[in-house]
Short mmCIF file of C-alpha atoms in Angstrom, two decimals:
data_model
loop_
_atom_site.label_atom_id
_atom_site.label_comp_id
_atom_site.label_asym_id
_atom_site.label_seq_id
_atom_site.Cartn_x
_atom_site.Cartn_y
_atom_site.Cartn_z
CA UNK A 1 -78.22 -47.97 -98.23
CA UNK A 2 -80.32 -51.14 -96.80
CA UNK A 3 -83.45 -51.79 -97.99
CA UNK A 4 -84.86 -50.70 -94.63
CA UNK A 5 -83.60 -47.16 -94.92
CA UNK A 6 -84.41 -46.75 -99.06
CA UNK A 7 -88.21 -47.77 -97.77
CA UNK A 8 -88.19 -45.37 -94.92
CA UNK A 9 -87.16 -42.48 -96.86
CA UNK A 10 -89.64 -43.26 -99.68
CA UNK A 11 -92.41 -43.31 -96.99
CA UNK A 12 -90.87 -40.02 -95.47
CA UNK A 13 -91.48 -38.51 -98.69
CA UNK A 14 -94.09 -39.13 -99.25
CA UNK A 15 -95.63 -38.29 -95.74
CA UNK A 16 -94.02 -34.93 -96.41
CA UNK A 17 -95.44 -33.88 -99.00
CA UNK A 18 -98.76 -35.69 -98.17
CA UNK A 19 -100.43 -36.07 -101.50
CA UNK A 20 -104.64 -36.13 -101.44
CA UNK A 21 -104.20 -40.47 -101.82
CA UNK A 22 -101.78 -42.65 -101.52
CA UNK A 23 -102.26 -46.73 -102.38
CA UNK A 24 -99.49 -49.35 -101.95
CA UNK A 25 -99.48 -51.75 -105.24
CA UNK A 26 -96.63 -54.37 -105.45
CA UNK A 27 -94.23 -53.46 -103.47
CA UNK A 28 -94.90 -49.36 -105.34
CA UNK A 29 -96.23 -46.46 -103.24
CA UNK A 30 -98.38 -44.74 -105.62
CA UNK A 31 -98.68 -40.80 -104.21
CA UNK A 32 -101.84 -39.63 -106.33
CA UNK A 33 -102.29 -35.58 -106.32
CA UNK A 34 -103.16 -32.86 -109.22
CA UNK A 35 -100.69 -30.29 -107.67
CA UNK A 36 -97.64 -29.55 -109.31
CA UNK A 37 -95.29 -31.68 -106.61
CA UNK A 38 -94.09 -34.10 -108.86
CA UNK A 39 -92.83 -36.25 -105.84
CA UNK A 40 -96.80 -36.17 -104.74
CA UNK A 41 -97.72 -37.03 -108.16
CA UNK A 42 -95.93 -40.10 -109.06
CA UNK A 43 -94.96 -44.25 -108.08
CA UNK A 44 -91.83 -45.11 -106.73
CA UNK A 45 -90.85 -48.50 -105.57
CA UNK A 46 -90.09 -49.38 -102.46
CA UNK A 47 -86.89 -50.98 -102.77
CA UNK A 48 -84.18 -50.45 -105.69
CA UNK A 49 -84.27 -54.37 -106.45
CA UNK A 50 -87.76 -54.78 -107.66
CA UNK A 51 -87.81 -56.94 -111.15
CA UNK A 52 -90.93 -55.76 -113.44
CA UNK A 53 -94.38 -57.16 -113.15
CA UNK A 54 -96.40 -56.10 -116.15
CA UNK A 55 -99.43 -56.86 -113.74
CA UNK A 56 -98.58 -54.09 -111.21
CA UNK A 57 -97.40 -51.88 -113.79
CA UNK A 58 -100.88 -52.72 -115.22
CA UNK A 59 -102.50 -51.55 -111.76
CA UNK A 60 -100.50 -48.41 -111.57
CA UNK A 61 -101.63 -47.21 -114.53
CA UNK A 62 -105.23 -47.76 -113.44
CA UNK A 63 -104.83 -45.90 -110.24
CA UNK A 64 -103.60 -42.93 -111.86
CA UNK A 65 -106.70 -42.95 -114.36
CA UNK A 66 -109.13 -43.69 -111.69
CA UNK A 67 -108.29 -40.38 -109.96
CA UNK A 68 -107.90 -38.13 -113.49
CA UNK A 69 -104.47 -38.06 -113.46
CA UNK A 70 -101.59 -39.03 -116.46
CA UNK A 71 -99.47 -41.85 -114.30
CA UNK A 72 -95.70 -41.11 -113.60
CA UNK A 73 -92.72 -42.86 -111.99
CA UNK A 74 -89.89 -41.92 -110.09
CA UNK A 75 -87.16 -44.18 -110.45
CA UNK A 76 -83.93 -44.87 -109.12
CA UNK A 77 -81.02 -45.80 -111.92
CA UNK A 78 -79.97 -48.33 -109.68
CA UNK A 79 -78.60 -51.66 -112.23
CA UNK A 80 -81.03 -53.63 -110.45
CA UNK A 81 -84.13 -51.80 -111.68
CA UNK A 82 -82.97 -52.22 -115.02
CA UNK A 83 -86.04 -54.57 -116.19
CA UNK A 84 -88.23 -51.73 -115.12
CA UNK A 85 -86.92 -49.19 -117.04
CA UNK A 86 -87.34 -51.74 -120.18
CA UNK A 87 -90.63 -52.24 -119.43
CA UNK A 88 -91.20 -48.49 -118.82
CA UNK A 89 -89.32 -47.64 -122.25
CA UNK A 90 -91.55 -50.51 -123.97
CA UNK A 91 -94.65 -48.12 -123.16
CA UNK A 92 -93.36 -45.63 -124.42
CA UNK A 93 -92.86 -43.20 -121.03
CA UNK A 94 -89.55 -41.65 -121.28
CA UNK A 95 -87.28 -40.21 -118.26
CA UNK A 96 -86.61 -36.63 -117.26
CA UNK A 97 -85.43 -34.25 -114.28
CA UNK A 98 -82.39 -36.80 -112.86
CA UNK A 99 -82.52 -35.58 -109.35
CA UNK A 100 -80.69 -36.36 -106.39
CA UNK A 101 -81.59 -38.18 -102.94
CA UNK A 102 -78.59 -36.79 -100.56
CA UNK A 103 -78.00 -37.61 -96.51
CA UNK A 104 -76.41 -36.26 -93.68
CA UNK A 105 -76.17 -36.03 -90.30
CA UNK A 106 -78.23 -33.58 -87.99
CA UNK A 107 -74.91 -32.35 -86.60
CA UNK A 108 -73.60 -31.65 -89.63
CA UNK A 109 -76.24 -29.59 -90.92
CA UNK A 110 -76.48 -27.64 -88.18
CA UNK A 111 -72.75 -26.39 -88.28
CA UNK A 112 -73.44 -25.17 -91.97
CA UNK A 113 -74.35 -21.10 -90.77
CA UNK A 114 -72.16 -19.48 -87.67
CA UNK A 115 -75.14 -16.80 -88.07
CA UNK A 116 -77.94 -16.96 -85.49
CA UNK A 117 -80.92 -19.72 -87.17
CA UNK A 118 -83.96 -19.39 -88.72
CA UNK A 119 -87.22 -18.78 -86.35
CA UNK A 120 -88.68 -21.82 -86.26
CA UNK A 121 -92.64 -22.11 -86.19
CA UNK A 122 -95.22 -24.63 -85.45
CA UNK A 123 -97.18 -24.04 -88.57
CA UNK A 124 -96.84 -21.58 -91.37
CA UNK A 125 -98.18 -17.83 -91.33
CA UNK A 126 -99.22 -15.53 -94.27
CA UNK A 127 -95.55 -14.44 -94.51
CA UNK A 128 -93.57 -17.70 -94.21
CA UNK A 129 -96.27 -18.34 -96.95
CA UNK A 130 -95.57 -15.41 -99.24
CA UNK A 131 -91.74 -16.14 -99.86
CA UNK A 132 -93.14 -19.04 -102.51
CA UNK A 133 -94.93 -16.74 -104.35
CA UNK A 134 -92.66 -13.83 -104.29
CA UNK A 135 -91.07 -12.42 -107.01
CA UNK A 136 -88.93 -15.04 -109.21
CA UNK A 137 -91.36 -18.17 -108.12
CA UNK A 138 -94.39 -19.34 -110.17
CA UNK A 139 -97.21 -18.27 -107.83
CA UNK A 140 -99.61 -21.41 -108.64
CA UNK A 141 -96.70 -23.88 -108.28
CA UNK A 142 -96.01 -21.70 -104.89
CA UNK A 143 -99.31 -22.23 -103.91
CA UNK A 144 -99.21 -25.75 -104.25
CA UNK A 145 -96.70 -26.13 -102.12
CA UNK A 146 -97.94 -24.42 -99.34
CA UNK A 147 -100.70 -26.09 -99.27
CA UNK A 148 -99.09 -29.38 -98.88
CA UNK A 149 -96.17 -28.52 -97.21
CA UNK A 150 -99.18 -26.90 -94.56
CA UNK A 151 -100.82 -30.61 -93.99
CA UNK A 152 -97.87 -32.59 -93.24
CA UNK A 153 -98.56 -34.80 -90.38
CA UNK A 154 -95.12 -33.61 -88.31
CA UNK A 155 -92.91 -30.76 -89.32
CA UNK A 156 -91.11 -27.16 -88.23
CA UNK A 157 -91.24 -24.59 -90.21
CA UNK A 158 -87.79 -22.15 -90.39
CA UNK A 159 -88.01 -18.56 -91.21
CA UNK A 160 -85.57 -15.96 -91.52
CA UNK A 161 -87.20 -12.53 -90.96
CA UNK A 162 -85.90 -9.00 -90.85
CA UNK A 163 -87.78 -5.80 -89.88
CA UNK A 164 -90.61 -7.86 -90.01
CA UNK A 165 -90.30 -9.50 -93.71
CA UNK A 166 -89.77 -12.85 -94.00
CA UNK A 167 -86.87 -13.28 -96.24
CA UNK A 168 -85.81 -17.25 -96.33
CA UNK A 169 -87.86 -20.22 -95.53
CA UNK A 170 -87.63 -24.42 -94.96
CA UNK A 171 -88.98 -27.51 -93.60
CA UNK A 172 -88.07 -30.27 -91.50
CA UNK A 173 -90.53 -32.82 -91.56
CA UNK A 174 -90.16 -35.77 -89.40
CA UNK A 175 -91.01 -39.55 -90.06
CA UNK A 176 -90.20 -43.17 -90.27
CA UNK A 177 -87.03 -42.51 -88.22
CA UNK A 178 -86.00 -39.62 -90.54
CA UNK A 179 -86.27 -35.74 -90.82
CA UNK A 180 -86.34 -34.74 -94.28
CA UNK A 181 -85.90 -31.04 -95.81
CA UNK A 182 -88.26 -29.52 -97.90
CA UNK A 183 -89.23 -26.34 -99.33
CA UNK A 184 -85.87 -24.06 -99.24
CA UNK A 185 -87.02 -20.69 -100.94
CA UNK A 186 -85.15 -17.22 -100.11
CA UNK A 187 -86.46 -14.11 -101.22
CA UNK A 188 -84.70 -13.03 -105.16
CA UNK A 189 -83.16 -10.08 -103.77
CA UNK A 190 -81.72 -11.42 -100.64
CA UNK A 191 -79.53 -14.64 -101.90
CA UNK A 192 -76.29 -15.44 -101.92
CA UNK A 193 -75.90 -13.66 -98.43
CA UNK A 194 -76.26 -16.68 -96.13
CA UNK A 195 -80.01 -16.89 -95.40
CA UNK A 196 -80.20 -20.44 -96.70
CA UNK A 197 -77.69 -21.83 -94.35
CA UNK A 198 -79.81 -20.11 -91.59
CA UNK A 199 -82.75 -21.83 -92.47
CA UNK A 200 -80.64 -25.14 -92.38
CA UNK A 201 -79.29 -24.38 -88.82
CA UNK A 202 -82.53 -23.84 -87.72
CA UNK A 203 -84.30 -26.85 -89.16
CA UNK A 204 -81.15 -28.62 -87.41
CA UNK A 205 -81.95 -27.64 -84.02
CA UNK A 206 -85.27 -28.84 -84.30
CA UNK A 207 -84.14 -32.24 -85.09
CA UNK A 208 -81.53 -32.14 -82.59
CA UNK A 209 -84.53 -31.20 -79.86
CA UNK A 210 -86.74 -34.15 -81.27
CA UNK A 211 -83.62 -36.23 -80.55
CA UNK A 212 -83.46 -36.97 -84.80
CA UNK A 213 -80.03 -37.65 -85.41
CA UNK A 214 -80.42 -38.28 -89.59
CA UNK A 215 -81.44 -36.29 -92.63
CA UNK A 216 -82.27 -36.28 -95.85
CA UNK A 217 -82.99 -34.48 -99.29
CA UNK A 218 -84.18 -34.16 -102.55
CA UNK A 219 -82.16 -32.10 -105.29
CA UNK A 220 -82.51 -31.75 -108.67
CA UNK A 221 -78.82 -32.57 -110.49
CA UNK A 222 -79.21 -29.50 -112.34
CA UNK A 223 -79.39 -27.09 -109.39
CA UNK A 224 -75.53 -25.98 -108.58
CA UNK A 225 -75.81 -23.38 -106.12
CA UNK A 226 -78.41 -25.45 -103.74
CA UNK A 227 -76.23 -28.72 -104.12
CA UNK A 228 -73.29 -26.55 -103.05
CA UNK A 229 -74.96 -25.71 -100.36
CA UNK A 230 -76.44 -28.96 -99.35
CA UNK A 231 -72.36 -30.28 -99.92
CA UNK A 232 -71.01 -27.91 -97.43
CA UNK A 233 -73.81 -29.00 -94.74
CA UNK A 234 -72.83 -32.50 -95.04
CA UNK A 235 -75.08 -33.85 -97.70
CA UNK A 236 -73.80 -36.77 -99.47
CA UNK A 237 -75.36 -38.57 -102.65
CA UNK A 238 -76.99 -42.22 -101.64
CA UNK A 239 -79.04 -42.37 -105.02
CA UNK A 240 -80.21 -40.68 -108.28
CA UNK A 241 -83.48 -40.96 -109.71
CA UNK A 242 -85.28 -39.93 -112.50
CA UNK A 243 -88.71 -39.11 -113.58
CA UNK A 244 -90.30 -41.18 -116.10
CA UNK A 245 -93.35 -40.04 -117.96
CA UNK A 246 -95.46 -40.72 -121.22
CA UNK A 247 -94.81 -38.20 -124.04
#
């Protein structure tokens, strides 16, 4: 990708996920937050040729203590950020959770369910709200979520409901040229029947009526079934990153 469109999506995520502060230091976007959204909770540079600076690393560091909070970094494995991995190793953080940034387009996405879409919704109700901390989720990390999933600045919420239960829910949040997807949860008993790609279809049209043509997403590596899913809607791999933490 250019550097133009690895700097847009950073800033997408972050406005997504809209963390309590955010600071820019040294070419890093610093996304300070207590919640359990590691993306709101961590630095990540803005481009994937940035060459250490002790200094800035310095200043990161200080950021997160001046707001209570144990610093992190989310890193691409790009070769080019190789001096900042050194420097991260020297300090004795170590790396975790290799998760995936994946793209696609809008039309794409949208052809992933025949079945009719998700409801889509302006903001989130008490029942869109309640699929995070149904059964099979952890209710504070649900909570969490909803909350700042709640205050992004631009987004549609998609909903799958049946006989007046909400079963599957998602995000499309919208920003620096981008819509990005957040949020997928469907209800424990209810998966593997489709619901998913319904929620995907209907975060689709939204783009398509905002005129948004691209798309992108966060998975973690680990997670089969939603990277299947996220394969047969188009998503393709542009990067890998991985979180970096002190033990």
């Amino acid at each position: 990708m250019t550097p133009e469109e690895v700097e847009a999506i950073e800033r997408a995520t972050i406005a997504a996920v809209s963390p309590r502060a955010v600071r820019e230091i040294g070419g890093w976007i610093v996304a300070l937050d207590a919640g359990t959204i590691r993306r709101a909770a961590s630095a990540a540079p803005l481009r994937h040729d940035l060459i250490a600076d002790p200094a800035v690393l310095d200043a990161i560091e200080a950021a997160f203590a001046s707001e209570g909070l144990r610093p992190a970094v989310r890193l691409c494995d790009a070769p080019a950020l190789e001096s900042v991995r050194a420097e991260l190793l020297r300090r004795g953080y170590r790396s975790e959770q290799p998760t995936l940034v994946k793209t696609a387009a809008v039309a794409d996405m949208r052809a992933v369910s025949r079945a009719a879409p998700a409801d889509m919704l302006h903001r989130p109700d008490e029942a869109w709200a309640s699929v995070f901390t149904g059964e099979g989720f952890d209710p504070i990390d649900g909570a969490h979520r909803v909350a700042a999933l709640s205050r992004s600045a631009d987004a549609a919420y998609g909903a799958v409901r049946e006989g007046g239960t909400t079963l599957a829910v998602g995000v499309a949040a919208f920003g620096h040229g981008w819509a990005s997807v957040h949020g997928m949860r469907t209800s424990k008993a209810r998966r593997g029947e489709g619901l998913a790609g319904r929620v995907l279809a209907g975060l689709a049209e939204a783009c398509a009526a905002r005129d948004v043509a691209k798309v992108f997403l966060q998975v973690e590596e680990a997670n089969a079934p939603a990277r299947a899913l996220y394969r047969r809607a188009g998503f393709r791999p542009v990067w890998r990153y991985f979180y970096w933490s002190k033990g």
